[in-house]
Amino acid sequence: MPRWGVSPFEPYGPTAKQVLECIHDLLKGLAYLHKNRIAHGDISYGNILINHFGRYHGDHQNPTRPYLRQKNQLTYALFDFELSTKFPPSWSDEECRLPYHRSFQGTPGCVPPDTFQGEFDFDPFARDVGSMGLVLAAEFEHLTIHVPLLAPLLDKMLTRDVPRRFTAQQSLDFVENVVYPGTSQEQLDLGVEEPPSVRIDRWLGLDPDFVKKWAEYHEPPLPLTTRMLRFICQYPWVLHTIAFLRKNLHQFRLALRNS
């Protein structure tokens, strides 16, 4: 029985292959949860464990972890199910919805903006994928210059068009069937640096032909109307009012459809 430790990405300096193994582990765990109708609800850096126990403040210089990474003996896992939701296995995807106020629970910086426009409910499984995308982007999006296929993966996990967002299983399949086969051994063996202190454009500097090929996956800039709506929804009374109006309009449309 392994002892699980925190600071899963430290010490930094793995190869691109080891980064992909980490991403693969996390997506495999998330896909397993969703297959069993469990929405985690709080995916964040602090809720990821690694099967190596060490002193928290010494993990950034722990010499054992690089050795275990090199031997492919590290496993990454999700924990802390305090905000999780277990849905009945018989429920359809359309039935697995939660009220919008639940979407704001979780770790700041790891909450996707799925209800920032006044939506009255949300898909908790898609929210999990968005949260995972935010964590992976913060840690690894600077590596797209070495592993370009991370760019379309992250964009599909983070797209604001929630129905078009990758599911956990689709994200896992993309890693297994597209990212791994489409990344050369030379790229996999590259050492990677720590993430920068500021977010970057993960498509910047990529080959124009590659960008054109994956243009369908490339998330477009946020429209002005969406930015304005998110701005006014920062005021709680505006957010609650818009959510109330959206819900009643939705119910009215349902009543018309069923009449």
GROMACS .gro file of C-alpha atoms in nm:
model
  259
    1MET     CA    1   0.000   0.000   0.000
    2PRO     CA    2   0.175   0.322  -0.111
    3ARG     CA    3   0.192   0.633   0.103
    4TRP     CA    4   0.054   0.922  -0.098
    5GLY     CA    5   0.222   1.260  -0.101
    6VAL     CA    6   0.140   1.613  -0.212
    7SER     CA    7   0.317   1.856  -0.450
    8PRO     CA    8   0.274   1.605  -0.735
    9PHE     CA    9   0.459   1.803  -1.003
   10GLU     CA   10   0.768   1.873  -0.792
   11PRO     CA   11   1.059   1.871  -0.823
   12TYR     CA   12   1.024   2.014  -1.171
   13GLY     CA   13   1.240   1.905  -1.462
   14PRO     CA   14   1.070   1.593  -1.600
   15THR     CA   15   1.082   1.493  -1.963
   16ALA     CA   16   0.788   1.553  -2.195
   17LYS     CA   17   0.716   1.179  -2.180
   18GLN     CA   18   0.686   1.196  -1.801
   19VAL     CA   19   0.452   1.495  -1.830
   20LEU     CA   20   0.228   1.297  -2.068
   21GLU     CA   21   0.229   1.005  -1.824
   22CYS     CA   22   0.107   1.241  -1.553
   23ILE     CA   23  -0.167   1.382  -1.779
   24HIS     CA   24  -0.265   1.029  -1.880
   25ASP     CA   25  -0.297   0.915  -1.516
   26LEU     CA   26  -0.515   1.210  -1.421
   27LEU     CA   27  -0.746   1.175  -1.722
   28LYS     CA   28  -0.773   0.802  -1.666
   29GLY     CA   29  -0.882   0.864  -1.307
   30LEU     CA   30  -1.131   1.131  -1.410
   31ALA     CA   31  -1.278   0.912  -1.685
   32TYR     CA   32  -1.321   0.631  -1.431
   33LEU     CA   33  -1.510   0.862  -1.194
   34HIS     CA   34  -1.738   0.990  -1.469
   35LYS     CA   35  -1.802   0.639  -1.600
   36ASN     CA   36  -1.936   0.562  -1.254
   37ARG     CA   37  -2.147   0.882  -1.255
   38ILE     CA   38  -1.931   1.061  -0.997
   39ALA     CA   39  -1.855   1.429  -1.050
   40HIS     CA   40  -1.552   1.530  -0.843
   41GLY     CA   41  -1.647   1.895  -0.800
   42ASP     CA   42  -1.310   2.032  -0.686
   43ILE     CA   43  -1.028   1.932  -0.916
   44SER     CA   44  -0.724   2.142  -0.835
   45TYR     CA   45  -0.349   2.121  -0.786
   46GLY     CA   46  -0.404   2.067  -0.414
   47ASN     CA   47  -0.634   1.769  -0.474
   48ILE     CA   48  -0.383   1.566  -0.672
   49LEU     CA   49  -0.165   1.309  -0.496
   50ILE     CA   50   0.139   1.112  -0.598
   51ASN     CA   51   0.243   0.770  -0.469
   52HIS     CA   52   0.555   0.904  -0.304
   53PHE     CA   53   0.549   1.049   0.045
   54GLY     CA   54   0.795   1.323   0.130
   55ARG     CA   55   0.829   1.638   0.335
   56TYR     CA   56   0.603   1.905   0.183
   57HIS     CA   57   0.864   2.181   0.189
   58GLY     CA   58   1.133   1.948   0.060
   59ASP     CA   59   0.947   1.803  -0.237
   60HIS     CA   60   1.089   2.066  -0.472
   61GLN     CA   61   1.439   1.926  -0.411
   62ASN     CA   62   1.358   1.565  -0.328
   63PRO     CA   63   1.607   1.346  -0.518
   64THR     CA   64   1.390   1.033  -0.507
   65ARG     CA   65   1.106   1.156  -0.724
   66PRO     CA   66   1.313   1.221  -1.040
   67TYR     CA   67   1.451   0.869  -1.005
   68LEU     CA   68   1.102   0.719  -0.965
   69ARG     CA   69   0.976   0.924  -1.261
   70GLN     CA   70   1.260   0.795  -1.475
   71LYS     CA   71   1.171   0.437  -1.378
   72ASN     CA   72   0.802   0.503  -1.454
   73GLN     CA   73   0.709   0.413  -1.097
   74LEU     CA   74   0.504   0.721  -1.008
   75THR     CA   75   0.126   0.728  -1.017
   76TYR     CA   76  -0.096   1.033  -0.991
   77ALA     CA   77  -0.442   1.027  -0.833
   78LEU     CA   78  -0.735   1.250  -0.740
   79PHE     CA   79  -0.864   1.279  -0.385
   80ASP     CA   80  -1.085   1.498  -0.161
   81PHE     CA   81  -1.442   1.414  -0.255
   82GLU     CA   82  -1.606   1.658  -0.014
   83LEU     CA   83  -1.778   1.845  -0.300
   84SER     CA   84  -1.844   1.538  -0.514
   85THR     CA   85  -2.183   1.429  -0.646
   86LYS     CA   86  -2.286   1.069  -0.717
   87PHE     CA   87  -2.565   1.043  -0.972
   88PRO     CA   88  -2.784   0.735  -1.019
   89PRO     CA   89  -2.646   0.508  -1.293
   90SER     CA   90  -2.979   0.516  -1.475
   91TRP     CA   91  -2.980   0.895  -1.516
   92SER     CA   92  -2.914   1.038  -1.861
   93ASP     CA   93  -2.658   1.311  -1.921
   94GLU     CA   94  -2.943   1.563  -1.949
   95GLU     CA   95  -3.062   1.470  -1.600
   96CYS     CA   96  -2.717   1.509  -1.443
   97ARG     CA   97  -2.738   1.881  -1.385
   98LEU     CA   98  -2.671   2.092  -1.075
   99PRO     CA   99  -2.795   2.441  -0.977
  100TYR     CA  100  -2.563   2.724  -1.074
  101HIS     CA  101  -2.467   2.823  -0.718
  102ARG     CA  102  -2.289   2.486  -0.682
  103SER     CA  103  -2.059   2.577  -0.973
  104PHE     CA  104  -1.884   2.844  -0.767
  105GLN     CA  105  -1.770   2.595  -0.504
  106GLY     CA  106  -1.415   2.467  -0.526
  107THR     CA  107  -1.062   2.601  -0.539
  108PRO     CA  108  -1.023   2.957  -0.673
  109GLY     CA  109  -0.846   2.958  -1.008
  110CYS     CA  110  -0.971   2.608  -1.089
  111VAL     CA  111  -1.336   2.694  -1.153
  112PRO     CA  112  -1.423   2.716  -1.525
  113PRO     CA  113  -1.655   3.004  -1.625
  114ASP     CA  114  -1.945   2.778  -1.721
  115THR     CA  115  -2.201   2.984  -1.525
  116PHE     CA  116  -2.029   3.324  -1.529
  117GLN     CA  117  -2.292   3.448  -1.778
  118GLY     CA  118  -2.593   3.383  -1.555
  119GLU     CA  119  -2.670   3.022  -1.651
  120PHE     CA  120  -2.918   2.866  -1.407
  121ASP     CA  121  -2.764   2.518  -1.402
  122PHE     CA  122  -2.457   2.334  -1.530
  123ASP     CA  123  -2.310   2.002  -1.634
  124PRO     CA  124  -2.086   1.889  -1.343
  125PHE     CA  125  -1.896   1.641  -1.560
  126ALA     CA  126  -1.807   1.909  -1.815
  127ARG     CA  127  -1.710   2.137  -1.527
  128ASP     CA  128  -1.470   1.869  -1.398
  129VAL     CA  129  -1.305   1.853  -1.741
  130GLY     CA  130  -1.279   2.233  -1.747
  131SER     CA  131  -1.120   2.232  -1.402
  132MET     CA  132  -0.873   1.965  -1.507
  133GLY     CA  133  -0.797   2.169  -1.818
  134LEU     CA  134  -0.721   2.475  -1.605
  135VAL     CA  135  -0.483   2.274  -1.385
  136LEU     CA  136  -0.304   2.116  -1.681
  137ALA     CA  137  -0.284   2.446  -1.868
  138ALA     CA  138  -0.132   2.624  -1.569
  139GLU     CA  139   0.134   2.356  -1.534
  140PHE     CA  140   0.201   2.243  -1.889
  141GLU     CA  141   0.068   2.478  -2.160
  142HIS     CA  142   0.416   2.627  -2.204
  143LEU     CA  143   0.525   2.284  -2.331
  144THR     CA  144   0.318   2.306  -2.649
  145ILE     CA  145   0.628   2.434  -2.828
  146HIS     CA  146   0.777   2.085  -2.760
  147VAL     CA  147   0.454   1.881  -2.772
  148PRO     CA  148   0.224   2.080  -3.004
  149LEU     CA  149  -0.067   1.838  -2.969
  150LEU     CA  150  -0.118   1.958  -2.613
  151ALA     CA  151  -0.260   2.281  -2.762
  152PRO     CA  152  -0.572   2.126  -2.924
  153LEU     CA  153  -0.616   1.895  -2.624
  154LEU     CA  154  -0.622   2.184  -2.377
  155ASP     CA  155  -0.842   2.401  -2.597
  156LYS     CA  156  -1.101   2.124  -2.628
  157MET     CA  157  -1.095   2.070  -2.252
  158LEU     CA  158  -1.139   2.442  -2.187
  159THR     CA  159  -1.371   2.557  -2.463
  160ARG     CA  160  -1.649   2.785  -2.339
  161ASP     CA  161  -1.885   2.601  -2.576
  162VAL     CA  162  -1.966   2.341  -2.312
  163PRO     CA  163  -2.157   2.095  -2.537
  164ARG     CA  164  -1.849   2.082  -2.763
  165ARG     CA  165  -1.605   2.038  -2.476
  166PHE     CA  166  -1.422   1.708  -2.459
  167THR     CA  167  -1.556   1.460  -2.207
  168ALA     CA  168  -1.305   1.298  -1.974
  169GLN     CA  169  -1.308   0.984  -2.189
  170GLN     CA  170  -1.261   1.185  -2.510
  171SER     CA  171  -0.968   1.367  -2.350
  172LEU     CA  172  -0.812   1.036  -2.249
  173ASP     CA  173  -0.871   0.891  -2.596
  174PHE     CA  174  -0.711   1.197  -2.755
  175VAL     CA  175  -0.398   1.150  -2.544
  176GLU     CA  176  -0.376   0.778  -2.618
  177ASN     CA  177  -0.470   0.787  -2.987
  178VAL     CA  178  -0.345   1.126  -3.104
  179VAL     CA  179  -0.091   1.283  -2.868
  180TYR     CA  180   0.123   0.976  -2.800
  181PRO     CA  181   0.135   0.851  -3.163
  182GLY     CA  182   0.180   1.204  -3.296
  183THR     CA  183   0.476   1.290  -3.074
  184SER     CA  184   0.822   1.175  -3.177
  185GLN     CA  185   1.062   0.998  -2.942
  186GLU     CA  186   1.292   1.299  -2.969
  187GLN     CA  187   1.013   1.524  -2.845
  188LEU     CA  188   0.923   1.281  -2.567
  189ASP     CA  189   1.281   1.275  -2.441
  190LEU     CA  190   1.310   1.654  -2.417
  191GLY     CA  191   1.361   1.797  -2.070
  192VAL     CA  192   1.104   2.061  -1.978
  193GLU     CA  193   1.135   2.376  -1.777
  194GLU     CA  194   0.916   2.511  -1.498
  195PRO     CA  195   0.595   2.691  -1.602
  196PRO     CA  196   0.632   3.069  -1.635
  197SER     CA  197   0.474   3.299  -1.378
  198VAL     CA  198   0.229   3.434  -1.638
  199ARG     CA  199  -0.008   3.252  -1.873
  200ILE     CA  200   0.095   3.229  -2.237
  201ASP     CA  201  -0.069   3.171  -2.575
  202ARG     CA  202  -0.025   2.797  -2.616
  203TRP     CA  203  -0.057   2.826  -2.996
  204LEU     CA  204   0.212   3.094  -3.023
  205GLY     CA  205   0.518   2.984  -3.218
  206LEU     CA  206   0.364   2.662  -3.352
  207ASP     CA  207   0.406   2.565  -3.715
  208PRO     CA  208   0.145   2.747  -3.932
  209ASP     CA  209   0.053   2.422  -4.107
  210PHE     CA  210  -0.008   2.257  -3.770
  211VAL     CA  211  -0.223   2.549  -3.653
  212LYS     CA  212  -0.424   2.533  -3.978
  213LYS     CA  213  -0.473   2.157  -3.944
  214TRP     CA  214  -0.609   2.190  -3.592
  215ALA     CA  215  -0.795   2.518  -3.646
  216GLU     CA  216  -1.128   2.356  -3.557
  217TYR     CA  217  -0.992   2.288  -3.208
  218HIS     CA  218  -0.850   2.637  -3.159
  219GLU     CA  219  -1.062   2.836  -2.915
  220PRO     CA  220  -1.147   3.178  -3.064
  221PRO     CA  221  -1.109   3.501  -2.863
  222LEU     CA  222  -1.381   3.579  -2.612
  223PRO     CA  223  -1.654   3.788  -2.781
  224LEU     CA  224  -1.716   4.137  -2.648
  225THR     CA  225  -2.075   4.048  -2.558
  226THR     CA  226  -1.958   3.757  -2.342
  227ARG     CA  227  -1.697   3.974  -2.172
  228MET     CA  228  -1.960   4.237  -2.096
  229LEU     CA  229  -2.204   3.976  -1.962
  230ARG     CA  230  -1.937   3.827  -1.738
  231PHE     CA  231  -1.851   4.174  -1.612
  232ILE     CA  232  -2.202   4.264  -1.504
  233CYS     CA  233  -2.257   3.916  -1.359
  234GLN     CA  234  -1.980   3.988  -1.110
  235TYR     CA  235  -2.253   4.170  -0.918
  236PRO     CA  236  -2.445   3.897  -0.731
  237TRP     CA  237  -2.788   4.054  -0.776
  238VAL     CA  238  -2.734   4.075  -1.153
  239LEU     CA  239  -2.613   3.713  -1.167
  240HIS     CA  240  -2.913   3.587  -0.968
  241THR     CA  241  -3.157   3.794  -1.173
  242ILE     CA  242  -3.025   3.668  -1.507
  243ALA     CA  243  -3.020   3.310  -1.379
  244PHE     CA  244  -3.383   3.350  -1.263
  245LEU     CA  245  -3.489   3.487  -1.601
  246ARG     CA  246  -3.303   3.214  -1.791
  247LYS     CA  247  -3.465   2.941  -1.581
  248ASN     CA  248  -3.816   3.076  -1.626
  249LEU     CA  249  -3.764   3.121  -2.000
  250HIS     CA  250  -3.638   2.763  -2.021
  251GLN     CA  251  -3.942   2.632  -1.834
  252PHE     CA  252  -4.173   2.837  -2.056
  253ARG     CA  253  -4.017   2.689  -2.368
  254LEU     CA  254  -4.054   2.339  -2.226
  255ALA     CA  255  -4.420   2.405  -2.149
  256LEU     CA  256  -4.479   2.524  -2.506
  257ARG     CA  257  -4.302   2.220  -2.648
  258ASN     CA  258  -4.512   1.981  -2.440
  259SER     CA  259  -4.843   2.156  -2.497
   0.00000   0.00000   0.00000
